[in-house]
PDB file of C-alpha atoms in Angstrom:
ATOM      1  CA  MET A   1    -127.879 -41.490  39.257  1.00 45.00           C
ATOM      2  CA  MET A   2    -130.434 -38.839  40.112  1.00 44.00           C
ATOM      3  CA  ASP A   3    -133.086 -39.002  42.803  1.00 44.00           C
ATOM      4  CA  ALA A   4    -136.551 -39.418  41.272  1.00 39.00           C
ATOM      5  CA  LYS A   5    -138.447 -37.326  43.798  1.00 40.00           C
ATOM      6  CA  PRO A   6    -140.661 -34.939  41.783  1.00 38.00           C
ATOM      7  CA  VAL A   7    -139.342 -31.404  41.447  1.00 40.00           C
ATOM      8  CA  PHE A   8    -142.453 -29.738  42.744  1.00 36.00           C
ATOM      9  CA  GLN A   9    -142.080 -31.369  46.158  1.00 35.00           C
ATOM     10  CA  VAL A  10    -139.190 -28.976  46.805  1.00 39.00           C
ATOM     11  CA  LEU A  11    -140.754 -26.063  44.913  1.00 40.00           C
ATOM     12  CA  LEU A  12    -142.063 -24.241  47.969  1.00 38.00           C
ATOM     13  CA  HIS A  13    -138.743 -24.726  49.754  1.00 38.00           C
ATOM     14  CA  LEU A  14    -136.738 -23.111  47.002  1.00 39.00           C
ATOM     15  CA  LEU A  15    -139.254 -20.299  46.536  1.00 41.00           C
ATOM     16  CA  PHE A  16    -139.245 -19.160  50.134  1.00 40.00           C
ATOM     17  CA  LEU A  17    -135.866 -20.291  51.498  1.00 39.00           C
ATOM     18  CA  LEU A  18    -133.809 -17.287  50.496  1.00 38.00           C
ATOM     19  CA  PHE A  19    -136.043 -14.384  49.727  1.00 41.00           C
ATOM     20  CA  CYS A  20    -139.194 -14.297  51.789  1.00 41.00           C
ATOM     21  CA  LYS A  21    -141.112 -15.383  54.824  1.00 42.00           C
ATOM     22  CA  TRP A  22    -144.804 -15.300  55.592  1.00 41.00           C
ATOM     23  CA  GLY A  23    -145.923 -12.637  58.022  1.00 42.00           C
ATOM     24  CA  SER A  24    -149.515 -12.648  59.199  1.00 43.00           C
ATOM     25  CA  VAL A  25    -151.644 -15.759  59.462  1.00 43.00           C
ATOM     26  CA  PHE A  26    -153.094 -16.855  56.122  1.00 44.00           C
ATOM     27  CA  GLN A  27    -156.656 -15.582  55.732  1.00 50.00           C
ATOM     28  CA  ARG A  28    -158.837 -17.871  53.661  1.00 51.00           C
ATOM     29  CA  GLU A  29    -161.689 -16.196  51.788  1.00 50.00           C
ATOM     30  CA  GLU A  30    -164.693 -17.351  49.815  1.00 49.00           C
ATOM     31  CA  GLY A  31    -163.323 -15.467  46.825  1.00 47.00           C
ATOM     32  CA  PRO A  32    -163.943 -11.783  46.022  1.00 46.00           C
ATOM     33  CA  GLN A  33    -165.597 -11.060  42.683  1.00 46.00           C
ATOM     34  CA  THR A  34    -162.403  -9.766  41.039  1.00 45.00           C
ATOM     35  CA  ALA A  35    -160.494 -12.881  42.049  1.00 45.00           C
ATOM     36  CA  ARG A  36    -163.345 -15.151  41.026  1.00 43.00           C
ATOM     37  CA  VAL A  37    -163.380 -13.743  37.507  1.00 44.00           C
ATOM     38  CA  SER A  38    -159.615 -14.149  37.275  1.00 45.00           C
ATOM     39  CA  LEU A  39    -159.737 -17.721  38.531  1.00 44.00           C
ATOM     40  CA  GLU A  40    -162.469 -18.670  36.097  1.00 42.00           C
ATOM     41  CA  ALA A  41    -160.338 -17.241  33.296  1.00 44.00           C
ATOM     42  CA  ALA A  42    -157.582 -19.584  34.451  1.00 43.00           C
ATOM     43  CA  TRP A  43    -159.868 -22.631  34.107  1.00 38.00           C
ATOM     44  CA  TRP A  44    -160.950 -22.770  37.768  1.00 38.00           C
ATOM     45  CA  ASN A  45    -164.648 -23.162  38.528  1.00 36.00           C
ATOM     46  CA  GLN A  46    -166.734 -21.280  41.083  1.00 34.00           C
ATOM     47  CA  LYS A  47    -165.978 -23.840  43.788  1.00 35.00           C
ATOM     48  CA  TYR A  48    -162.247 -23.343  43.200  1.00 35.00           C
ATOM     49  CA  CYS A  49    -161.808 -27.057  42.420  1.00 37.00           C
ATOM     50  CA  LEU A  50    -160.566 -28.322  39.086  1.00 36.00           C
ATOM     51  CA  PRO A  51    -160.274 -31.973  38.026  1.00 36.00           C
ATOM     52  CA  LEU A  52    -157.292 -32.352  35.687  1.00 38.00           C
ATOM     53  CA  SER A  53    -157.472 -36.121  35.323  1.00 36.00           C
ATOM     54  CA  GLU A  54    -157.544 -36.053  31.529  1.00 37.00           C
ATOM     55  CA  ILE A  55    -154.608 -33.651  31.145  1.00 40.00           C
ATOM     56  CA  LYS A  56    -152.300 -34.030  34.108  1.00 44.00           C
ATOM     57  CA  LYS A  57    -153.691 -37.150  35.792  1.00 45.00           C
ATOM     58  CA  ARG A  58    -154.252 -35.296  39.045  1.00 46.00           C
ATOM     59  CA  LYS A  59    -156.947 -33.436  40.942  1.00 47.00           C
ATOM     60  CA  ARG A  60    -156.526 -30.348  43.054  1.00 50.00           C
ATOM     61  CA  CYS A  61    -158.679 -28.052  45.132  1.00 55.00           C
ATOM     62  CA  ASN A  62    -157.898 -24.342  45.259  1.00 54.00           C
ATOM     63  CA  HIS A  63    -158.584 -21.574  47.732  1.00 56.00           C
ATOM     64  CA  ILE A  64    -158.339 -17.796  47.633  1.00 57.00           C
ATOM     65  CA  GLY A  65    -156.822 -15.962  50.568  1.00 59.00           C
ATOM     66  CA  ASN A  66    -154.831 -12.954  51.697  1.00 59.00           C
ATOM     67  CA  GLU A  67    -151.316 -12.923  53.099  1.00 58.00           C
ATOM     68  CA  THR A  68    -148.739 -10.267  53.869  1.00 60.00           C
ATOM     69  CA  LEU A  69    -145.453 -11.133  52.215  1.00 58.00           C
ATOM     70  CA  ARG A  70    -142.343  -9.607  53.777  1.00 58.00           C
ATOM     71  CA  LEU A  71    -139.106  -9.723  51.821  1.00 57.00           C
ATOM     72  CA  LEU A  72    -135.605  -9.744  53.252  1.00 52.00           C
ATOM     73  CA  LEU A  73    -135.219  -6.302  51.691  1.00 50.00           C
ATOM     74  CA  ARG A  74    -137.488  -5.211  54.537  1.00 41.00           C
ATOM     75  CA  LYS A  75    -140.084  -3.996  52.090  1.00 46.00           C
ATOM     76  CA  ASP A  76    -143.669  -4.797  52.982  1.00 45.00           C
ATOM     77  CA  CYS A  77    -145.516  -5.827  49.833  1.00 49.00           C
ATOM     78  CA  GLY A  78    -148.837  -5.234  51.527  1.00 45.00           C
ATOM     79  CA  LEU A  79    -151.811  -7.553  51.745  1.00 42.00           C
ATOM     80  CA  GLN A  80    -151.288 -10.028  48.948  1.00 46.00           C
ATOM     81  CA  GLN A  81    -154.065 -12.012  47.376  1.00 46.00           C
ATOM     82  CA  LYS A  82    -152.946 -15.502  46.456  1.00 47.00           C
ATOM     83  CA  ALA A  83    -154.268 -18.908  45.485  1.00 46.00           C
ATOM     84  CA  THR A  84    -153.399 -22.026  47.453  1.00 48.00           C
ATOM     85  CA  GLU A  85    -153.764 -25.637  46.398  1.00 49.00           C
ATOM     86  CA  THR A  86    -154.824 -28.491  48.643  1.00 49.00           C
ATOM     87  CA  ASN A  87    -155.941 -32.079  48.094  1.00 51.00           C
ATOM     88  CA  ASN A  88    -153.332 -32.778  45.414  1.00 52.00           C
ATOM     89  CA  LYS A  89    -153.635 -36.288  44.007  1.00 54.00           C
ATOM     90  CA  GLY A  90    -152.066 -38.179  41.129  1.00 52.00           C
ATOM     91  CA  LEU A  91    -148.658 -39.280  39.860  1.00 57.00           C
ATOM     92  CA  PHE A  92    -146.806 -36.141  40.984  1.00 52.00           C
ATOM     93  CA  ARG A  93    -148.696 -35.409  44.210  1.00 50.00           C
ATOM     94  CA  GLY A  94    -147.218 -34.000  47.407  1.00 51.00           C
ATOM     95  CA  ALA A  95    -147.235 -30.212  47.034  1.00 51.00           C
ATOM     96  CA  SER A  96    -149.548 -28.206  49.269  1.00 49.00           C
ATOM     97  CA  GLY A  97    -149.363 -24.818  47.607  1.00 54.00           C
ATOM     98  CA  LEU A  98    -148.243 -22.728  44.658  1.00 63.00           C
ATOM     99  CA  MET A  99    -147.199 -19.097  44.488  1.00 69.00           C
ATOM    100  CA  GLY A 100    -149.039 -17.310  41.687  1.00 75.00           C
ATOM    101  CA  MET A 101    -146.419 -15.904  39.291  1.00 81.00           C
ATOM    102  CA  GLY A 102    -148.680 -15.519  36.256  1.00 82.00           C
ATOM    103  CA  ARG A 103    -150.067 -12.390  34.636  1.00 80.00           C
ATOM    104  CA  SER A 104    -153.352 -12.183  36.537  1.00 77.00           C
ATOM    105  CA  GLU A 105    -153.938  -8.641  37.775  1.00 74.00           C
ATOM    106  CA  SER A 106    -155.655  -9.780  40.975  1.00 70.00           C
ATOM    107  CA  VAL A 107    -153.857 -12.887  42.309  1.00 73.00           C
ATOM    108  CA  SER A 108    -150.402 -12.726  40.732  1.00 80.00           C
ATOM    109  CA  LEU A 109    -147.471 -11.759  42.941  1.00 82.00           C
ATOM    110  CA  VAL A 110    -145.765 -10.369  39.828  1.00 85.00           C
ATOM    111  CA  SER A 111    -148.478  -7.826  39.080  1.00 81.00           C
ATOM    112  CA  GLN A 112    -148.986  -6.903  42.747  1.00 81.00           C
ATOM    113  CA  THR A 113    -145.276  -6.112  43.184  1.00 82.00           C
ATOM    114  CA  SER A 114    -144.670  -4.535  39.760  1.00 84.00           C
ATOM    115  CA  ALA A 115    -144.029  -1.116  41.338  1.00 85.00           C
ATOM    116  CA  LEU A 116    -141.191  -2.644  43.378  1.00 86.00           C
ATOM    117  CA  PHE A 117    -139.660  -5.068  40.901  1.00 90.00           C
ATOM    118  CA  GLY A 118    -140.726  -3.826  37.474  1.00 90.00           C
ATOM    119  CA  GLY A 119    -142.578  -7.002  36.528  1.00 91.00           C
ATOM    120  CA  VAL A 120    -139.347  -9.041  36.391  1.00 94.00           C
ATOM    121  CA  PHE A 121    -138.603 -12.257  38.252  1.00 93.00           C
ATOM    122  CA  SER A 122    -136.469 -15.340  37.750  1.00 93.00           C
ATOM    123  CA  TYR A 123    -135.952 -18.747  39.277  1.00 93.00           C
ATOM    124  CA  CYS A 124    -133.471 -21.579  39.244  1.00 92.00           C
ATOM    125  CA  LEU A 125    -134.957 -25.017  39.880  1.00 91.00           C
ATOM    126  CA  PRO A 126    -132.434 -27.453  41.376  1.00 87.00           C
ATOM    127  CA  THR A 127    -131.955 -31.128  40.758  1.00 83.00           C
ATOM    128  CA  THR A 128    -133.840 -33.459  43.079  1.00 77.00           C
ATOM    129  CA  GLU A 129    -130.759 -34.404  45.074  1.00 79.00           C
ATOM    130  CA  ALA A 130    -131.362 -34.019  48.819  1.00 77.00           C
ATOM    131  CA  THR A 131    -128.648 -31.367  49.200  1.00 80.00           C
ATOM    132  CA  ALA A 132    -129.672 -29.282  46.174  1.00 80.00           C
ATOM    133  CA  SER A 133    -131.099 -25.781  46.577  1.00 84.00           C
ATOM    134  CA  GLY A 134    -132.720 -23.263  44.270  1.00 86.00           C
ATOM    135  CA  SER A 135    -133.809 -19.655  44.296  1.00 86.00           C
ATOM    136  CA  LEU A 136    -136.488 -17.174  43.324  1.00 88.00           C
ATOM    137  CA  ILE A 137    -135.273 -13.637  42.555  1.00 89.00           C
ATOM    138  CA  MET A 138    -137.677 -10.719  42.275  1.00 89.00           C
ATOM    139  CA  GLY A 139    -136.434  -7.895  40.064  1.00 91.00           C
ATOM    140  CA  GLY A 140    -134.040  -7.745  37.127  1.00 90.00           C
ATOM    141  CA  ASP A 141    -130.642  -7.313  38.808  1.00 89.00           C
ATOM    142  CA  ALA A 142    -128.599  -9.755  36.709  1.00 90.00           C
ATOM    143  CA  SER A 143    -125.551  -9.338  38.960  1.00 89.00           C
ATOM    144  CA  ILE A 144    -127.282 -11.605  41.491  1.00 88.00           C
ATOM    145  CA  TYR A 145    -127.528 -14.485  39.050  1.00 91.00           C
ATOM    146  CA  LYS A 146    -124.904 -17.233  39.067  1.00 90.00           C
ATOM    147  CA  ASN A 147    -125.382 -18.335  35.476  1.00 92.00           C
ATOM    148  CA  SER A 148    -122.479 -20.066  33.729  1.00 92.00           C
ATOM    149  CA  THR A 149    -123.636 -19.265  30.178  1.00 94.00           C
ATOM    150  CA  PRO A 150    -124.925 -16.013  28.620  1.00 95.00           C
ATOM    151  CA  ILE A 151    -128.653 -15.326  28.838  1.00 96.00           C
ATOM    152  CA  SER A 152    -130.483 -15.941  25.566  1.00 97.00           C
ATOM    153  CA  TYR A 153    -133.868 -14.248  25.208  1.00 97.00           C
ATOM    154  CA  THR A 154    -136.990 -15.043  23.233  1.00 96.00           C
ATOM    155  CA  ARG A 155    -140.171 -13.021  22.983  1.00 95.00           C
ATOM    156  CA  MET A 156    -143.340 -13.941  24.830  1.00 95.00           C
ATOM    157  CA  VAL A 157    -146.168 -14.765  22.454  1.00 93.00           C
ATOM    158  CA  PRO A 158    -149.550 -13.215  23.316  1.00 90.00           C
ATOM    159  CA  ASN A 159    -152.505 -15.551  23.701  1.00 89.00           C
ATOM    160  CA  PRO A 160    -155.723 -13.550  24.249  1.00 87.00           C
ATOM    161  CA  GLU A 161    -157.690 -16.625  25.322  1.00 87.00           C
ATOM    162  CA  LEU A 162    -155.117 -17.556  28.001  1.00 88.00           C
ATOM    163  CA  SER A 163    -153.693 -14.155  28.841  1.00 87.00           C
ATOM    164  CA  THR A 164    -152.482 -15.107  32.336  1.00 88.00           C
ATOM    165  CA  PHE A 165    -150.028 -17.720  31.005  1.00 92.00           C
ATOM    166  CA  TYR A 166    -146.627 -17.411  29.354  1.00 94.00           C
ATOM    167  CA  PHE A 167    -146.281 -18.640  25.764  1.00 95.00           C
ATOM    168  CA  LEU A 168    -143.179 -18.937  23.566  1.00 95.00           C
ATOM    169  CA  ASN A 169    -142.472 -19.899  19.954  1.00 93.00           C
ATOM    170  CA  LEU A 170    -140.727 -23.280  19.947  1.00 94.00           C
ATOM    171  CA  THR A 171    -138.823 -23.515  16.647  1.00 92.00           C
ATOM    172  CA  GLY A 172    -137.098 -26.871  17.117  1.00 92.00           C
ATOM    173  CA  ILE A 173    -135.668 -29.611  19.322  1.00 95.00           C
ATOM    174  CA  SER A 174    -132.302 -31.312  18.936  1.00 95.00           C
ATOM    175  CA  ILE A 175    -131.373 -34.701  20.392  1.00 94.00           C
ATOM    176  CA  GLY A 176    -127.685 -35.596  20.588  1.00 92.00           C
ATOM    177  CA  GLY A 177    -126.871 -32.889  18.045  1.00 92.00           C
ATOM    178  CA  VAL A 178    -129.548 -34.030  15.573  1.00 94.00           C
ATOM    179  CA  ALA A 179    -132.119 -31.357  14.661  1.00 93.00           C
ATOM    180  CA  LEU A 180    -135.641 -32.788  14.503  1.00 92.00           C
ATOM    181  CA  GLN A 181    -138.348 -32.027  11.950  1.00 81.00           C
ATOM    182  CA  ALA A 182    -142.016 -31.826  12.939  1.00 76.00           C
ATOM    183  CA  GLN A 183    -145.047 -29.964  11.615  1.00 73.00           C
ATOM    184  CA  SER A 184    -146.004 -28.424  14.967  1.00 71.00           C
ATOM    185  CA  PHE A 185    -142.758 -26.448  15.254  1.00 75.00           C
ATOM    186  CA  ALA A 186    -144.185 -23.945  12.784  1.00 59.00           C
ATOM    187  CA  SER A 187    -147.624 -23.498  14.341  1.00 66.00           C
ATOM    188  CA  GLY A 188    -148.916 -21.960  17.554  1.00 68.00           C
ATOM    189  CA  GLY A 189    -146.995 -21.433  20.788  1.00 87.00           C
ATOM    190  CA  ILE A 190    -145.839 -23.550  23.692  1.00 94.00           C
ATOM    191  CA  LEU A 191    -146.699 -22.766  27.308  1.00 94.00           C
ATOM    192  CA  ILE A 192    -143.847 -22.625  29.824  1.00 95.00           C
ATOM    193  CA  ASP A 193    -145.038 -23.532  33.307  1.00 91.00           C
ATOM    194  CA  SER A 194    -143.170 -24.064  36.576  1.00 88.00           C
ATOM    195  CA  GLY A 195    -146.202 -25.810  38.107  1.00 84.00           C
ATOM    196  CA  THR A 196    -146.367 -28.631  35.543  1.00 88.00           C
ATOM    197  CA  VAL A 197    -143.840 -31.420  36.102  1.00 90.00           C
ATOM    198  CA  ILE A 198    -143.402 -33.328  32.825  1.00 93.00           C
ATOM    199  CA  SER A 199    -143.400 -31.513  29.465  1.00 94.00           C
ATOM    200  CA  ARG A 200    -146.212 -32.411  27.062  1.00 94.00           C
ATOM    201  CA  LEU A 201    -145.494 -32.202  23.339  1.00 94.00           C
ATOM    202  CA  ALA A 202    -147.717 -32.321  20.259  1.00 92.00           C
ATOM    203  CA  PRO A 203    -147.973 -35.891  18.903  1.00 93.00           C
ATOM    204  CA  SER A 204    -145.918 -35.102  15.777  1.00 92.00           C
ATOM    205  CA  VAL A 205    -143.166 -33.507  17.870  1.00 93.00           C
ATOM    206  CA  TYR A 206    -143.116 -36.268  20.459  1.00 94.00           C
ATOM    207  CA  LYS A 207    -143.068 -38.910  17.704  1.00 94.00           C
ATOM    208  CA  ALA A 208    -139.938 -37.298  16.220  1.00 94.00           C
ATOM    209  CA  VAL A 209    -138.287 -36.971  19.666  1.00 95.00           C
ATOM    210  CA  LYS A 210    -139.071 -40.564  20.607  1.00 96.00           C
ATOM    211  CA  ALA A 211    -137.854 -41.960  17.259  1.00 95.00           C
ATOM    212  CA  GLU A 212    -134.500 -40.158  17.485  1.00 95.00           C
ATOM    213  CA  PHE A 213    -134.097 -41.041  21.145  1.00 94.00           C
ATOM    214  CA  LEU A 214    -134.717 -44.744  20.420  1.00 95.00           C
ATOM    215  CA  LYS A 215    -132.315 -44.578  17.502  1.00 95.00           C
ATOM    216  CA  GLN A 216    -129.509 -43.169  19.624  1.00 93.00           C
ATOM    217  CA  PHE A 217    -130.300 -45.539  22.521  1.00 91.00           C
ATOM    218  CA  SER A 218    -130.679 -48.667  20.391  1.00 90.00           C
ATOM    219  CA  GLY A 219    -127.861 -50.393  22.286  1.00 90.00           C
ATOM    220  CA  TYR A 220    -129.522 -50.128  25.688  1.00 94.00           C
ATOM    221  CA  PRO A 221    -131.987 -52.742  27.013  1.00 95.00           C
ATOM    222  CA  PRO A 222    -135.634 -51.564  27.088  1.00 94.00           C
ATOM    223  CA  ALA A 223    -137.895 -51.487  30.142  1.00 96.00           C
ATOM    224  CA  LEU A 224    -141.631 -51.256  30.735  1.00 96.00           C
ATOM    225  CA  GLY A 225    -143.308 -47.862  30.474  1.00 95.00           C
ATOM    226  CA  PHE A 226    -144.385 -45.934  33.550  1.00 95.00           C
ATOM    227  CA  SER A 227    -147.690 -44.040  33.665  1.00 92.00           C
ATOM    228  CA  ILE A 228    -147.567 -41.351  30.914  1.00 93.00           C
ATOM    229  CA  LEU A 229    -143.891 -42.135  30.175  1.00 95.00           C
ATOM    230  CA  ASP A 230    -143.670 -44.751  27.421  1.00 95.00           C
ATOM    231  CA  THR A 231    -139.985 -44.722  26.429  1.00 95.00           C
ATOM    232  CA  CYS A 232    -138.030 -46.519  29.148  1.00 96.00           C
ATOM    233  CA  PHE A 233    -134.759 -48.421  29.550  1.00 95.00           C
ATOM    234  CA  ASN A 234    -132.897 -50.659  31.968  1.00 96.00           C
ATOM    235  CA  LEU A 235    -129.695 -48.749  32.724  1.00 95.00           C
ATOM    236  CA  SER A 236    -128.737 -50.589  35.913  1.00 93.00           C
ATOM    237  CA  ALA A 237    -125.522 -51.848  34.308  1.00 92.00           C
ATOM    238  CA  TYR A 238    -124.303 -48.379  33.362  1.00 91.00           C
ATOM    239  CA  GLN A 239    -122.519 -45.864  35.572  1.00 86.00           C
ATOM    240  CA  GLU A 240    -123.277 -42.789  33.480  1.00 86.00           C
ATOM    241  CA  VAL A 241    -125.525 -42.075  30.500  1.00 86.00           C
ATOM    242  CA  SER A 242    -126.045 -38.720  28.844  1.00 82.00           C
ATOM    243  CA  ILE A 243    -127.662 -37.362  25.703  1.00 89.00           C
ATOM    244  CA  PRO A 244    -127.550 -33.588  24.969  1.00 90.00           C
ATOM    245  CA  THR A 245    -131.082 -32.266  24.497  1.00 94.00           C
ATOM    246  CA  LYS A 246    -131.958 -28.709  23.465  1.00 95.00           C
ATOM    247  CA  PHE A 247    -135.191 -26.780  22.990  1.00 95.00           C
ATOM    248  CA  HIS A 248    -134.805 -23.979  20.421  1.00 94.00           C
ATOM    249  CA  PHE A 249    -136.926 -20.829  20.423  1.00 94.00           C
ATOM    250  CA  GLU A 250    -137.534 -17.796  18.250  1.00 93.00           C
ATOM    251  CA  GLY A 251    -134.593 -15.378  18.394  1.00 93.00           C
ATOM    252  CA  ASN A 252    -132.051 -18.215  18.751  1.00 93.00           C
ATOM    253  CA  ALA A 253    -132.783 -18.698  22.451  1.00 96.00           C
ATOM    254  CA  VAL A 254    -131.888 -22.183  23.705  1.00 95.00           C
ATOM    255  CA  LEU A 255    -132.982 -24.223  26.710  1.00 96.00           C
ATOM    256  CA  ASN A 256    -130.285 -26.836  27.397  1.00 95.00           C
ATOM    257  CA  VAL A 257    -131.879 -29.801  29.165  1.00 94.00           C
ATOM    258  CA  ASP A 258    -129.310 -31.696  31.227  1.00 87.00           C
ATOM    259  CA  VAL A 259    -129.424 -35.377  32.104  1.00 88.00           C
ATOM    260  CA  THR A 260    -131.595 -34.799  35.202  1.00 88.00           C
ATOM    261  CA  GLY A 261    -134.266 -33.262  32.965  1.00 91.00           C
ATOM    262  CA  VAL A 262    -134.005 -35.865  30.201  1.00 93.00           C
ATOM    263  CA  PHE A 263    -134.460 -38.972  32.371  1.00 93.00           C
ATOM    264  CA  TYR A 264    -137.031 -39.833  35.028  1.00 93.00           C
ATOM    265  CA  LEU A 265    -135.717 -42.450  37.456  1.00 92.00           C
ATOM    266  CA  VAL A 266    -138.600 -44.802  38.272  1.00 94.00           C
ATOM    267  CA  LYS A 267    -136.582 -47.397  40.218  1.00 94.00           C
ATOM    268  CA  THR A 268    -133.609 -46.448  42.368  1.00 91.00           C
ATOM    269  CA  ASP A 269    -131.466 -49.238  40.914  1.00 94.00           C
ATOM    270  CA  ALA A 270    -131.933 -47.658  37.441  1.00 93.00           C
ATOM    271  CA  SER A 271    -133.583 -50.820  36.099  1.00 95.00           C
ATOM    272  CA  GLN A 272    -136.464 -48.642  34.938  1.00 96.00           C
ATOM    273  CA  ILE A 273    -135.573 -45.161  33.763  1.00 94.00           C
ATOM    274  CA  CYS A 274    -137.723 -43.235  31.287  1.00 95.00           C
ATOM    275  CA  LEU A 275    -137.560 -40.381  28.844  1.00 95.00           C
ATOM    276  CA  ALA A 276    -139.098 -37.530  30.876  1.00 95.00           C
ATOM    277  CA  LEU A 277    -141.369 -36.282  28.093  1.00 96.00           C
ATOM    278  CA  ALA A 278    -144.920 -37.221  27.142  1.00 95.00           C
ATOM    279  CA  SER A 279    -147.234 -36.825  24.190  1.00 95.00           C
ATOM    280  CA  LEU A 280    -150.510 -34.953  24.028  1.00 93.00           C
ATOM    281  CA  LEU A 281    -153.474 -36.697  22.421  1.00 93.00           C
ATOM    282  CA  TYR A 282    -154.093 -34.186  19.630  1.00 91.00           C
ATOM    283  CA  GLU A 283    -152.036 -31.777  17.529  1.00 89.00           C
ATOM    284  CA  ASP A 284    -154.194 -28.766  18.440  1.00 87.00           C
ATOM    285  CA  GLU A 285    -153.769 -29.206  22.215  1.00 90.00           C
ATOM    286  CA  ILE A 286    -151.501 -26.782  24.069  1.00 91.00           C
ATOM    287  CA  SER A 287    -147.947 -28.033  24.461  1.00 93.00           C
ATOM    288  CA  ILE A 288    -146.271 -27.371  27.821  1.00 95.00           C
ATOM    289  CA  ILE A 289    -142.673 -27.091  28.994  1.00 96.00           C
ATOM    290  CA  GLY A 290    -142.733 -28.401  32.558  1.00 94.00           C
ATOM    291  CA  ASN A 291    -140.404 -27.793  35.478  1.00 93.00           C
ATOM    292  CA  TYR A 292    -138.615 -31.128  35.069  1.00 93.00           C
ATOM    293  CA  GLN A 293    -136.988 -29.838  31.893  1.00 95.00           C
ATOM    294  CA  GLN A 294    -136.185 -26.434  33.426  1.00 95.00           C
ATOM    295  CA  LYS A 295    -133.875 -27.703  36.157  1.00 92.00           C
ATOM    296  CA  THR A 296    -130.386 -26.166  36.518  1.00 92.00           C
ATOM    297  CA  GLN A 297    -131.432 -23.166  34.436  1.00 94.00           C
ATOM    298  CA  ARG A 298    -131.861 -19.510  35.328  1.00 95.00           C
ATOM    299  CA  VAL A 299    -135.240 -18.709  33.764  1.00 96.00           C
ATOM    300  CA  ILE A 300    -135.903 -14.951  33.588  1.00 96.00           C
ATOM    301  CA  TYR A 301    -139.408 -13.554  33.044  1.00 96.00           C
ATOM    302  CA  ASN A 302    -139.551  -9.909  31.941  1.00 96.00           C
ATOM    303  CA  THR A 303    -143.251  -9.114  31.703  1.00 93.00           C
ATOM    304  CA  LYS A 304    -142.610  -5.412  31.015  1.00 93.00           C
ATOM    305  CA  ASP A 305    -140.621  -6.106  27.837  1.00 95.00           C
ATOM    306  CA  SER A 306    -142.514  -9.356  27.098  1.00 95.00           C
ATOM    307  CA  LYS A 307    -139.427 -11.534  26.863  1.00 97.00           C
ATOM    308  CA  LEU A 308    -138.101 -14.650  28.588  1.00 97.00           C
ATOM    309  CA  GLY A 309    -134.487 -15.709  28.993  1.00 97.00           C
ATOM    310  CA  PHE A 310    -132.562 -18.925  29.649  1.00 97.00           C
ATOM    311  CA  ALA A 311    -129.060 -19.456  31.032  1.00 96.00           C
ATOM    312  CA  GLU A 312    -127.395 -22.475  32.578  1.00 94.00           C
ATOM    313  CA  GLU A 313    -126.882 -22.289  36.336  1.00 92.00           C
ATOM    314  CA  SER A 314    -125.989 -24.799  39.018  1.00 86.00           C
ATOM    315  CA  CYS A 315    -128.671 -23.349  41.337  1.00 83.00           C
ATOM    316  CA  SER A 316    -126.348 -23.696  44.355  1.00 73.00           C
ATOM    317  CA  PHE A 317    -127.383 -20.342  45.752  1.00 61.00           C
ATOM    318  CA  ILE A 318    -126.608 -21.058  49.393  1.00 56.00           C
TER     319      ILE A 318
END
């Protein structure tokens, strides 16, 4: 069975392992005006601290600073402005920083390196096994990818109120080959985020997912819920359990979620293992696809052409 260590604990390792190293000493700043405006637009307050207890059950404190990022291509990206997180608390705590890959013109690495890489980047998040590795690739050279399935693309959906984030049109979800029906599939967009761990779905969507999951798992003994995860089982007597899960997007793009993204292992003996999805409180809240469901996928962001692609990949880049 899979290791339950949260994905984001190895996020920094996979981001920097292959493609970059930090050059000069990190320079913390009080926050220049341009960065402050950008941060406020991304829900950060003037003190750069944001309590997220109601949404993500965690609290984090953020800082603005400058750093020179040197790539193995021996190209100096110059003095990069970036945001760093500290004081992470909550269920999925443990990370001490995030690289800004959003659309902010002032703090995003993507926008600052657009002249070099054309506004294209991709990542492959590994499983949480101790020997697993992942990668971040800047630029759109698809020959570097190690995907095992063709890339399927969907368009990015503009959201003027949250312009620094990436939104997609989720058209459906299938569980074990069964296509689900829910009212929220036809309205609004869903945010895809590598910094969020567990995906949050609209109540109507989660209700349909949970009902079908319980139907197909009716023969397995139940277990107590864990934090925000309320659909759990005792699978300690089983060697292997799998249920094909797919997220469908506009343009026939598909995100295939493998078993490591479907289940969250609470106890190492598998006596408490939960469906790794959670419900939002209200239908009009923003749904999020978290990094737990993106594992073993090559996820390609093309900000120039406003499209995002998915392809299966083992992520064994080393």
